[in-house]
Short mmCIF file of C-alpha atoms in Angstrom, two decimals:
data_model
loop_
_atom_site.label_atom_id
_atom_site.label_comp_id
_atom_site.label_asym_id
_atom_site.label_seq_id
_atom_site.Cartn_x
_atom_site.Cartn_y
_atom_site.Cartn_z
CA UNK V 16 34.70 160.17 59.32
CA UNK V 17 34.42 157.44 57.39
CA UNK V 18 35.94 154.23 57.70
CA UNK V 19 38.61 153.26 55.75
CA UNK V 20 38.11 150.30 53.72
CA UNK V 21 40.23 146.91 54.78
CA UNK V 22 43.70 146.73 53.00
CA UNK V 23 43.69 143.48 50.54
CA UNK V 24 46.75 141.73 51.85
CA UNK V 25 46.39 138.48 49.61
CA UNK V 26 49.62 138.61 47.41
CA UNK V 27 49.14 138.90 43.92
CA UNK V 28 49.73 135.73 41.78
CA UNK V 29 52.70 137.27 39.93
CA UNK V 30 54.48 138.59 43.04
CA UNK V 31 54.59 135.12 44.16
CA UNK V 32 55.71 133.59 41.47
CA UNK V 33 58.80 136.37 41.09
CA UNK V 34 59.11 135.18 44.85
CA UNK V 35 59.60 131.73 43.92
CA UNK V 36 61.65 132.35 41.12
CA UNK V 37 64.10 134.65 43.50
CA UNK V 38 64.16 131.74 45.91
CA UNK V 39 65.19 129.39 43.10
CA UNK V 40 67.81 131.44 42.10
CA UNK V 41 69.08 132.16 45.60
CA UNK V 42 69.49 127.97 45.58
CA UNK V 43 71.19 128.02 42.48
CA UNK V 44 74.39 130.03 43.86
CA UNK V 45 75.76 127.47 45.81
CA UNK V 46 75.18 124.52 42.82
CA UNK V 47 76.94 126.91 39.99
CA UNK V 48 79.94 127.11 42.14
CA UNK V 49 79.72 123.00 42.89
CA UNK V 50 80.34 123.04 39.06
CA UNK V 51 83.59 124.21 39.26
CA UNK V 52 85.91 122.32 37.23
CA UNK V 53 89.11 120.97 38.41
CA UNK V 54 92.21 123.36 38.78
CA UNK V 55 96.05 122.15 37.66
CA UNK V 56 97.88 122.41 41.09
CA UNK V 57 101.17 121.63 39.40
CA UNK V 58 103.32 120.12 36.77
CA UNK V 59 106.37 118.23 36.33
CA UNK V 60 108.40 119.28 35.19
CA UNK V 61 107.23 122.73 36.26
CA UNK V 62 106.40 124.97 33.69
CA UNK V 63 109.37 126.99 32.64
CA UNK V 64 111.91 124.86 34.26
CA UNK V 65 115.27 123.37 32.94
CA UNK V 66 115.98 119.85 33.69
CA UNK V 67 119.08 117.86 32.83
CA UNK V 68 117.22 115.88 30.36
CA UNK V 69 113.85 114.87 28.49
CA UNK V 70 112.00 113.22 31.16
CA UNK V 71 110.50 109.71 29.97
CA UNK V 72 107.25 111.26 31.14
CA UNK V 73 105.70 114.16 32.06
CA UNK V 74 103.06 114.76 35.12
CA UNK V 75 100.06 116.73 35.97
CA UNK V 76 98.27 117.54 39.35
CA UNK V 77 94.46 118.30 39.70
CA UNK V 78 92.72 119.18 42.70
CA UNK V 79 90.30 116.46 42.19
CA UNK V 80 90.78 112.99 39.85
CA UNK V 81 90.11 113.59 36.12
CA UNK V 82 88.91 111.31 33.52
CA UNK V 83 90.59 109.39 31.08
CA UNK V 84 88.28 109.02 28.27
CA UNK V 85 88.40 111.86 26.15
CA UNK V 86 91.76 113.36 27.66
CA UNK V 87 94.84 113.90 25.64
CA UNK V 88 98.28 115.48 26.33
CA UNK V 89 100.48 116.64 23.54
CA UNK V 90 104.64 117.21 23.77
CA UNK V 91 106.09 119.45 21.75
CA UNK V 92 109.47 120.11 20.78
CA UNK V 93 110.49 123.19 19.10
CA UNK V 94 109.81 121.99 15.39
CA UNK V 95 106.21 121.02 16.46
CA UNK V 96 106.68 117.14 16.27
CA UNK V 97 104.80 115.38 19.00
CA UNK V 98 107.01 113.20 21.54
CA UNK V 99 103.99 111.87 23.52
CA UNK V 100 103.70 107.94 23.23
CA UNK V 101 100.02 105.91 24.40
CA UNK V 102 97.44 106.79 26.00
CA UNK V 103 97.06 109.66 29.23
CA UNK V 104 97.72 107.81 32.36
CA UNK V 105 95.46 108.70 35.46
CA UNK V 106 95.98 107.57 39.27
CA UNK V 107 94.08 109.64 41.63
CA UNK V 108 94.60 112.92 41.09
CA UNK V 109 97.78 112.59 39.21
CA UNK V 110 97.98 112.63 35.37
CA UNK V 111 100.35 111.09 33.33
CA UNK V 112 101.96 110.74 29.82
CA UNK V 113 104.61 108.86 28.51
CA UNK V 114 107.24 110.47 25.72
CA UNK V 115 108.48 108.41 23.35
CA UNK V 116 112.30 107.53 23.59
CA UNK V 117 114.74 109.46 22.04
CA UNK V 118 113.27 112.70 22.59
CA UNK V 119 116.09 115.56 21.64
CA UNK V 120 117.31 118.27 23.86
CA UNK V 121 115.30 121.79 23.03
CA UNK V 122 112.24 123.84 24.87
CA UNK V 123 109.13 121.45 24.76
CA UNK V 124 105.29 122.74 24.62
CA UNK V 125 102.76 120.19 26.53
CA UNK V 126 99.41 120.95 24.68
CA UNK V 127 96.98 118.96 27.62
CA UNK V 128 93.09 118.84 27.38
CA UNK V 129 91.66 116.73 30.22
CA UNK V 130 88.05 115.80 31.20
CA UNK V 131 87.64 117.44 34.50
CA UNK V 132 85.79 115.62 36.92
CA UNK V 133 82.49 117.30 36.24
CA UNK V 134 82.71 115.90 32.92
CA UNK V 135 83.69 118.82 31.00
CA UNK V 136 86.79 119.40 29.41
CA UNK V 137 89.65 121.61 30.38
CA UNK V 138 92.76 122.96 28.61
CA UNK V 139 96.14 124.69 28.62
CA UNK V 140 99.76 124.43 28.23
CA UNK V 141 103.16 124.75 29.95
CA UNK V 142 107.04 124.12 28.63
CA UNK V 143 109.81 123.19 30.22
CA UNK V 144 113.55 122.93 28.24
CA UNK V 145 115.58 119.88 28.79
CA UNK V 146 119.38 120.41 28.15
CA UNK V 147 120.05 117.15 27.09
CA UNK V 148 118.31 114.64 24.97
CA UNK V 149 116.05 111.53 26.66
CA UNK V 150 117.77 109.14 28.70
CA UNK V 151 121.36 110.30 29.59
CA UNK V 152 120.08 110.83 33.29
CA UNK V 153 117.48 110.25 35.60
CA UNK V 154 113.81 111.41 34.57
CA UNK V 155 112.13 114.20 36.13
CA UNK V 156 110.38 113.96 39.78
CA UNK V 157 107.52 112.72 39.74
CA UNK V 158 104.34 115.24 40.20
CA UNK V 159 103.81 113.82 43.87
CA UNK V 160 107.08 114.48 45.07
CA UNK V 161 107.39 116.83 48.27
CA UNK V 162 110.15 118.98 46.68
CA UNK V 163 108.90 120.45 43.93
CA UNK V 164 105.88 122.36 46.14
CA UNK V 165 106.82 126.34 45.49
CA UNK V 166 107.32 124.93 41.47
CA UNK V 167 104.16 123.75 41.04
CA UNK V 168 102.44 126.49 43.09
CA UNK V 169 103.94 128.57 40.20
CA UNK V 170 103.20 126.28 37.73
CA UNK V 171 99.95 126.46 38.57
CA UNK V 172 99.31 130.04 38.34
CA UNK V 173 100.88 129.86 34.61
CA UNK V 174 99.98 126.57 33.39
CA UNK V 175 96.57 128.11 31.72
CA UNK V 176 93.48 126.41 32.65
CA UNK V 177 94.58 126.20 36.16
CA UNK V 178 93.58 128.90 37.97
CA UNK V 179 90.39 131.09 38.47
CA UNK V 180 86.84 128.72 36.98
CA UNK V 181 85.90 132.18 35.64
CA UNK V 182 82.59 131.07 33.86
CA UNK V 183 81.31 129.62 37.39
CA UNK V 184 82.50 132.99 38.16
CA UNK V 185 80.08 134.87 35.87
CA UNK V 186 77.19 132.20 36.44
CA UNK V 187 77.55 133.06 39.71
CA UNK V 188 76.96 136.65 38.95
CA UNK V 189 74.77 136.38 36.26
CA UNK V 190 71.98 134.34 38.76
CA UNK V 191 72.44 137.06 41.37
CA UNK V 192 71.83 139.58 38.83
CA UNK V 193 68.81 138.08 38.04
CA UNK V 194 67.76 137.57 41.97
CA UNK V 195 67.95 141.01 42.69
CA UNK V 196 65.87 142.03 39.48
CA UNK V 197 63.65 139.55 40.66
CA UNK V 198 63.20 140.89 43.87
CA UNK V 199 63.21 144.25 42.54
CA UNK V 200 60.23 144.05 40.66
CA UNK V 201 58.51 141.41 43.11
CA UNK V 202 58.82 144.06 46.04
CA UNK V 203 57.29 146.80 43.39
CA UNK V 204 54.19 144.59 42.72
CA UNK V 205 53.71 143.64 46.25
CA UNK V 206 53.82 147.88 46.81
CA UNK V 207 51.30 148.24 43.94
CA UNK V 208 48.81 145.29 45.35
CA UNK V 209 48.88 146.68 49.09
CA UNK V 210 48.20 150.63 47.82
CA UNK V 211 44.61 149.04 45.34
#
């Protein structure tokens, strides 16, 4: 009986290379979900509330600290005119933006786009309705007081923008898609090489 003739075991070049390319994307899983953007923990005052009056400013909460340049926050009232007066204000993680006095008593829209802390920008809205116009009584807490927590957990969840990063979501996916492909077809060329 004849002998059989020694297996080649050296990998083909392409196999390795898929290889690599499965290990890169394997890597890439835990950057894509480093990138995700920062999420709206709360508002005040908290989206859908009624307050006494128009607050002389309204506040936002992030999970991380924003940046200023290139964010903007828009106030609403029902005929569309803009109460917001200067420039976003941003401490920390706490954002900021003065109304202009004067402000009447109605349902108000805040319009906010904000530069999350990976540089790119986020949006979304929330409204609140004051029954009484600006200054008649105190302005609205603060977003870093303690009692508001269960309003801005709800806030949160409605506030748009602020909950689920679902594009690092489907980058996420779409890399482990294409690791398993890869891996696929690497494992079927490394079967092909062994069996020559």
């Amino acid at each position: 009986m004849a002998p059989h003739a020694p297996r080649n075991h050296h990998r083909h070049p392409l196999a390795t290379a898929l290889l690599s390319a499965l290990t890169l994307a394997m890597l890439m899983l835990p950057a894509a979900a480093a990138q995700a953007h920062d999420v709206l923990e709360g508002t005040s005052p908290a989206n859908g509330s009624t307050v006494a009056s128009v607050p002389a400013s309204i506040g936002m909460t992030f999970d991380h600290t924003p940046i200023a340049i290139g964010s903007e926050i828009l106030v609403k009232d029902a005929r569309g005119s803009n109460w917001a007066s200067g420039a976003v204000n941003i401490v920390d993680n706490h954002v900021t933006q003065a109304l202009k006095p004067g402000a009447p008593a109605g349902t108000y829209t805040v319009e906010w786009r904000i530069v999350s802390s990976d540089s790119h920008p986020i949006e979304g809205t929330f409204t609140f309705t004051a029954r009484g116009p600006a200054g008649i009584s105190a302005p609205a807490a603060g977003p870093g007081t303690p009692a508001s927590a269960q309003s801005t957990a709800v806030a949160a969840a409605a506030a748009g923008g602020g909950g689920i990063p679902w594009g690092v979501v489907g980058l996420g996916a779409g890399v482990l898609l294409v690791a398993i492909a890869l891996l696929w077809a690497a494992r079927r060329l490394i079967a092909r090489t062994d069996g020559d």
